[in-house]
mmCIF file of C-alpha atoms in Angstrom:
data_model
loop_
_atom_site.group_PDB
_atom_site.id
_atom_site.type_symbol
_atom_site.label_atom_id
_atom_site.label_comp_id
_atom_site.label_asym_id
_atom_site.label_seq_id
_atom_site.Cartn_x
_atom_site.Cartn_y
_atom_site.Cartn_z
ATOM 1 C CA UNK A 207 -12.181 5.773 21.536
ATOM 2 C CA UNK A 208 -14.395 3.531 19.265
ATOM 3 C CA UNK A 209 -17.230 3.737 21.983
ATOM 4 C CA UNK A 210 -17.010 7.832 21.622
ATOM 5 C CA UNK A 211 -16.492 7.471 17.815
ATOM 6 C CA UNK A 212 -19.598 5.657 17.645
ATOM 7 C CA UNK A 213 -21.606 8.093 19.586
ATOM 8 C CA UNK A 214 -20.216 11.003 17.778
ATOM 9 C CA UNK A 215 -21.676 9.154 14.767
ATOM 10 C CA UNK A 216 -24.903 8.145 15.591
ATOM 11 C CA UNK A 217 -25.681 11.596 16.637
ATOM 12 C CA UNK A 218 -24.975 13.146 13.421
ATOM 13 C CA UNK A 219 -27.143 9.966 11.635
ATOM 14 C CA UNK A 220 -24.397 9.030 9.636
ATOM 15 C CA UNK A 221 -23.704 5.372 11.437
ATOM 16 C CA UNK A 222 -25.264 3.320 8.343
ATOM 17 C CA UNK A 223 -21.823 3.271 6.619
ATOM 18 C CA UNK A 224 -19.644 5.678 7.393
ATOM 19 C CA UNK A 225 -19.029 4.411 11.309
ATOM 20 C CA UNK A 226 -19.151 0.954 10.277
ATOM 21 C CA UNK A 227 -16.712 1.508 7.561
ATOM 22 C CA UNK A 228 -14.258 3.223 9.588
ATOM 23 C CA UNK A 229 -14.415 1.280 12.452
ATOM 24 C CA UNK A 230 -14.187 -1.929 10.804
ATOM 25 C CA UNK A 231 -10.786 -1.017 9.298
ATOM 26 C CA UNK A 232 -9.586 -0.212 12.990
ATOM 27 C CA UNK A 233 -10.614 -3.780 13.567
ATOM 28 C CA UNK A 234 -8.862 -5.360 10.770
ATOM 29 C CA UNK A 235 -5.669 -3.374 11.518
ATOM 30 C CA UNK A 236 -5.843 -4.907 15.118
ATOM 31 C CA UNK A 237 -6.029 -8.647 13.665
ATOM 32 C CA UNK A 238 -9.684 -8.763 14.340
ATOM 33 C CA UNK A 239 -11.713 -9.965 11.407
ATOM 34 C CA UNK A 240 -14.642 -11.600 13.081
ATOM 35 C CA UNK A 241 -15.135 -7.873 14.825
ATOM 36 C CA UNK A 242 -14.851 -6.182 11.843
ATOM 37 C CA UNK A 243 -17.410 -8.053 10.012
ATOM 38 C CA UNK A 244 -19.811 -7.318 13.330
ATOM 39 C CA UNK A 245 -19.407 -3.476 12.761
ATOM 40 C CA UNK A 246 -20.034 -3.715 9.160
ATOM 41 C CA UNK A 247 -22.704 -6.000 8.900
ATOM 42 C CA UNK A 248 -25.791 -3.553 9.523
ATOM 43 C CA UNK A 249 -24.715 -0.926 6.854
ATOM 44 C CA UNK A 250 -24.293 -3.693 4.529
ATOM 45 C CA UNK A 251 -27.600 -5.020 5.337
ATOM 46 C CA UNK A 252 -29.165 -2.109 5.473
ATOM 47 C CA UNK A 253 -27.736 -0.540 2.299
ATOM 48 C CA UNK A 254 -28.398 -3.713 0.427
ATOM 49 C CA UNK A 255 -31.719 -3.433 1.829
ATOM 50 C CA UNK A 256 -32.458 -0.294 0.255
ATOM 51 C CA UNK A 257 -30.702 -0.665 -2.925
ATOM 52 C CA UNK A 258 -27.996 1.949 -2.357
ATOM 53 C CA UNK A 259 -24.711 1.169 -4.279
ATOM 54 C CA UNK A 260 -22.248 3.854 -4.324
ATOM 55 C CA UNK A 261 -21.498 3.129 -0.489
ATOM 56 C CA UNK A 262 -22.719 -0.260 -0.703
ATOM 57 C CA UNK A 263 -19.701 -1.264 -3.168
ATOM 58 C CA UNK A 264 -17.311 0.590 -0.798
ATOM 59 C CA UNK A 265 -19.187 -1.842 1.973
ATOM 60 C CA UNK A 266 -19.049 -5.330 0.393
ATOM 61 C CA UNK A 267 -15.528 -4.880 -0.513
ATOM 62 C CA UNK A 268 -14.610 -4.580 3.430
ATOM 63 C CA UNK A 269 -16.673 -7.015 4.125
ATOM 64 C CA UNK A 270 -15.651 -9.523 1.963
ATOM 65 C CA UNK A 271 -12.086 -8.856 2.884
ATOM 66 C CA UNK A 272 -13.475 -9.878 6.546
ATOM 67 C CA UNK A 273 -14.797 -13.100 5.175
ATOM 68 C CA UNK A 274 -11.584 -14.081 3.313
ATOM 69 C CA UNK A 275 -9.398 -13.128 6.260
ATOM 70 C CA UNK A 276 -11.525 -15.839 8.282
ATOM 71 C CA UNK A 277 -11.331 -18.372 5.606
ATOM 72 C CA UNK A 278 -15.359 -17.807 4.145
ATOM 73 C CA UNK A 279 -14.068 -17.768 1.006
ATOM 74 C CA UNK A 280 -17.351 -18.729 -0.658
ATOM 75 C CA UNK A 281 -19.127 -16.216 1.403
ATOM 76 C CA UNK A 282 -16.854 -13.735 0.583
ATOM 77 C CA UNK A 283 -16.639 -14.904 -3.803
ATOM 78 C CA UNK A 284 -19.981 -13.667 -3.271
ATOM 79 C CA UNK A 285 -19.343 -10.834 -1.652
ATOM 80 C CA UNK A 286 -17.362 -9.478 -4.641
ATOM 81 C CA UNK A 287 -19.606 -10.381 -6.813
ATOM 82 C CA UNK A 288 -22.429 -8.196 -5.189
ATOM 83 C CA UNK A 289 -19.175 -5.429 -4.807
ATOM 84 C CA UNK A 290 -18.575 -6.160 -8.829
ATOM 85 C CA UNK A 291 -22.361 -5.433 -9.504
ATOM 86 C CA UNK A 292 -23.229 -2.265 -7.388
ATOM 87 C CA UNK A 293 -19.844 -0.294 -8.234
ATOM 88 C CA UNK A 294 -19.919 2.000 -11.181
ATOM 89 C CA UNK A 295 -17.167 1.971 -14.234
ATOM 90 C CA UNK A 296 -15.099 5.194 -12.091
ATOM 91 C CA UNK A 297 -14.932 3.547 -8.939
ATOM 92 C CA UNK A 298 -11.624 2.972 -9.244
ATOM 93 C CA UNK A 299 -11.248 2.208 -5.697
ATOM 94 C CA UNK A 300 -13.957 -0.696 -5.346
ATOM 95 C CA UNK A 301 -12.981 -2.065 -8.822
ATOM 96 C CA UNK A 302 -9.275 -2.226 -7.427
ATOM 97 C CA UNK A 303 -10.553 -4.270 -4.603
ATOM 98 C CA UNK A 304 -13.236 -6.399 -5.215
ATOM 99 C CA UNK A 305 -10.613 -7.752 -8.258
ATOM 100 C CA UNK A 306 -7.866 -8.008 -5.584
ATOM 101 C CA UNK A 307 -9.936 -9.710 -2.837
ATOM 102 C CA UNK A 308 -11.170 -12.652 -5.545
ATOM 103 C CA UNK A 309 -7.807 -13.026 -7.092
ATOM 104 C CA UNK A 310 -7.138 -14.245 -3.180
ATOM 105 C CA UNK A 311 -9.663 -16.473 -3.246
ATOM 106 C CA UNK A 312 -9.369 -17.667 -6.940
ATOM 107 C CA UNK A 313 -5.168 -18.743 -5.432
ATOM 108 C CA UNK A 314 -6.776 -20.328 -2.478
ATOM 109 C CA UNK A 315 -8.427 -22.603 -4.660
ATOM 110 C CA UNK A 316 -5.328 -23.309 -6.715
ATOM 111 C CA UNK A 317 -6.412 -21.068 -10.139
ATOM 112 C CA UNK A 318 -3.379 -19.866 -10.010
ATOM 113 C CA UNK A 319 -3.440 -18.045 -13.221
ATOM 114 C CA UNK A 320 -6.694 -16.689 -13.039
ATOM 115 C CA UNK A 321 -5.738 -15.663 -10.110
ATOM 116 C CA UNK A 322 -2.957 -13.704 -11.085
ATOM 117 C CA UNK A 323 -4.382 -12.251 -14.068
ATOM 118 C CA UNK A 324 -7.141 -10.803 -11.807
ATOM 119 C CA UNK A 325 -4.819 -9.515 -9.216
ATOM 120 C CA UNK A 326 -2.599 -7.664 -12.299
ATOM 121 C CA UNK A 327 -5.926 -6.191 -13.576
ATOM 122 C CA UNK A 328 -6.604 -4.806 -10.287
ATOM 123 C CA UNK A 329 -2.677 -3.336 -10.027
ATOM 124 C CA UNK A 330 -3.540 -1.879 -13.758
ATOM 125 C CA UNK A 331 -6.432 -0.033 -12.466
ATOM 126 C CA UNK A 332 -4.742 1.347 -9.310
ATOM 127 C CA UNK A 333 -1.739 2.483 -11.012
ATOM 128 C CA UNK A 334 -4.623 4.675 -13.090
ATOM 129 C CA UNK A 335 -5.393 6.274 -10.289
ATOM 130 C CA UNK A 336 -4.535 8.148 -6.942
ATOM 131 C CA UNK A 337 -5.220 5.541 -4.581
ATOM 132 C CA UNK A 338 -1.788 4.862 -2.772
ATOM 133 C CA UNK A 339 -3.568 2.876 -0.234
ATOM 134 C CA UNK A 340 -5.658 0.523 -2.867
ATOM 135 C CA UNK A 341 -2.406 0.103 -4.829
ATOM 136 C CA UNK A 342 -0.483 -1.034 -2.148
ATOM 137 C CA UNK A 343 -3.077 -3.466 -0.627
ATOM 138 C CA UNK A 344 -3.410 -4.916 -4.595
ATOM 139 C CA UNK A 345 0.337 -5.663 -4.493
ATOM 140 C CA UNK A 346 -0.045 -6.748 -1.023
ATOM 141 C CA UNK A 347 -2.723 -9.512 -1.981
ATOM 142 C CA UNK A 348 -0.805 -9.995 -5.350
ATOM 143 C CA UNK A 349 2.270 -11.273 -2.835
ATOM 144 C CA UNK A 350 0.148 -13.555 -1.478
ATOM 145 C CA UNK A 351 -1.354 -15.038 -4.530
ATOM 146 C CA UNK A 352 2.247 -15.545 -5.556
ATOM 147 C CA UNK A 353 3.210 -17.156 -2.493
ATOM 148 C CA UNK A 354 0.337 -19.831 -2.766
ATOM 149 C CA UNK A 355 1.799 -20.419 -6.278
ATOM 150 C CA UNK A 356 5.157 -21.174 -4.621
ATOM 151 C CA UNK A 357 6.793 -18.234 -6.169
ATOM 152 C CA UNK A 358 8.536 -16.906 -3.302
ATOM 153 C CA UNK A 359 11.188 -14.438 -5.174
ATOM 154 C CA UNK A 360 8.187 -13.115 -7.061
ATOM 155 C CA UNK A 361 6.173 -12.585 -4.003
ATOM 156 C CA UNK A 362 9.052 -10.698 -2.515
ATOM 157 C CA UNK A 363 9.581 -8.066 -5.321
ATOM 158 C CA UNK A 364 5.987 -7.499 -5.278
ATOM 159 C CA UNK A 365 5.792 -7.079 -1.351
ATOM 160 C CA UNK A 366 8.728 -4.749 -1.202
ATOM 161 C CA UNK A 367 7.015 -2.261 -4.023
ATOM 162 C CA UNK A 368 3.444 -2.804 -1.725
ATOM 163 C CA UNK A 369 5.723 -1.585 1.242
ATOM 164 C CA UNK A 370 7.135 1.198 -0.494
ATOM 165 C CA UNK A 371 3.872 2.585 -1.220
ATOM 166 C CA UNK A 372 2.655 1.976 1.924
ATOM 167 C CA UNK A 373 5.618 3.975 3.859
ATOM 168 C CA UNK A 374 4.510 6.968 0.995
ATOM 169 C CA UNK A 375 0.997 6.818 1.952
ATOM 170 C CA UNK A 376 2.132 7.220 5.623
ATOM 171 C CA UNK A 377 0.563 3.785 6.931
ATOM 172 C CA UNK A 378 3.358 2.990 9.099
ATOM 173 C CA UNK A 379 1.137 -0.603 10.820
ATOM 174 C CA UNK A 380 0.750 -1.625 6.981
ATOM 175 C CA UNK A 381 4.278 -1.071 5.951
ATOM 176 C CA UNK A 382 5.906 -2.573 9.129
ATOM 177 C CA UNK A 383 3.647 -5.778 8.658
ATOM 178 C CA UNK A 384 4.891 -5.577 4.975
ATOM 179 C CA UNK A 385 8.418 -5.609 6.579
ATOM 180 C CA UNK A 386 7.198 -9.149 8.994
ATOM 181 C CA UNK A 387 6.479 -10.620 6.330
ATOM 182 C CA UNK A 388 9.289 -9.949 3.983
ATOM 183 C CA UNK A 389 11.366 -11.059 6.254
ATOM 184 C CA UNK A 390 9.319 -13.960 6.652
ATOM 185 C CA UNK A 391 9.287 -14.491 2.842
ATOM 186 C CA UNK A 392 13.090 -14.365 2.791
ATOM 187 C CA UNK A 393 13.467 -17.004 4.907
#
C-alpha cells in the first residue's frame, strides 16, 4: 500500500511533503522511527532548501518527533527550533507541537519545570483550537514529562484525558496504546 501510495504521489508531483508527511506517520504508528525519519528527510531538505515554511514547520515537527523517539534529542532541540522559526503566529497546529516535542526533551534532561511549563503552553494553545489529534498527543507527551518527574498519579490523569480525546478523534491505535500504558502507569 505505501509502495502504490507513493506512486500515486509522485505522479501528481506532490511527493516533496505531502507523501513524506503521510507516510512517515504510518511509520511512527508501526513503532518505526528510524523509517519515518527516511521518508521525511527529502521534503525537509528540500523545503529547507528552498526556504518554504508553511509546510516546512508542519515537516520539522515530524521529524523532530522521529529524532526524539530515537533518543537524538539534540538533533531533534534543533529541530524545533527550526519548527519554532518557520511557523507563523496561527499555526496552531505546529506551535502545539514543536512546544510539546521540546517539553520532552527539556524532561529528558531533568528541567523538569521548564519542561512542564512548555508542555501546559502547548495544551493552552490546543485547547484554542480544533485540533483533537494535536491536543491529545500534547497531553500524551505531557504524561510523559510527568512520569520522568516521578509523578505517576499526575501522569495518569493526564493520559486518561489524552485517551479520551483520542477515542473522540476516532484514532483507535493511539487510544489503545494510551490504554498500554495506563495500565502500565497504574502498576
Amino acid at each position: 500500500m505505501i509502495a502504490r501510495s507513493r506512486d500515486l504521489m509522485g505522479e501528481s508531483g506532490e511527493w516533496i511533503w505531502i507523501e513524506c508527511f503521510w507516510l512517515a506517520f504510518v511509520h511512527m504508528w508501526r513503532g518505526d522511527a528510524i523509517a519515518a525519519e527516511h521518508e521525511l528527510r527529502p521534503g525537509y531538505d528540500a523545503l529547507k532548501e528552498i526556504g518554504e515554511k508553511s509546510h516546512f514547520s508542519s515537516l520539522s515537527h515530524a521529524l523532530s518527533n522521529a529524532l526524539y523517539l530515537q533518543g537524538r534529542y539534540d538533533e531533534a532541540e534543533l529541530v524545533t527550533r527550526e519548527c519554532e522559526e518557520a511557523c507563523r503566529a496561527n499555526d496552531v497546529h505546529s506551535q502545539i507541537l514543536w512546544r510539546s516535542i521540546r517539553a520532552k526533551i527539556f524532561a529528558r534532561r531533568r528541567a523538569f519545570d521548564h519542561a512542564e511549563q512548555l508542555a501546559r503552553d502547548a495544551i493552552e494553545l490546543a485547547e484554542t483550537s480544533d485540533f483533537l489529534l494535536a491536543h491529545a498527543d500534547g497531553l500524551s507527551d505531557l504524561t510523559e514529562v510527568l512520569e520522568l518527574a516521578g509523578r505517576r498519579e499526575d501522569a495518569a490523569r493526564t493520559l486518561a484525558d489524552s485517551i479520551g480525546l483520542y477515542e473522540r478523534k476516532g484514532n483507535l491505535l493511539a487510544a489503545e496504546t494510551g490504554r498500554i500504558r495506563l495500565a502500565a502507569l497504574k502498576h
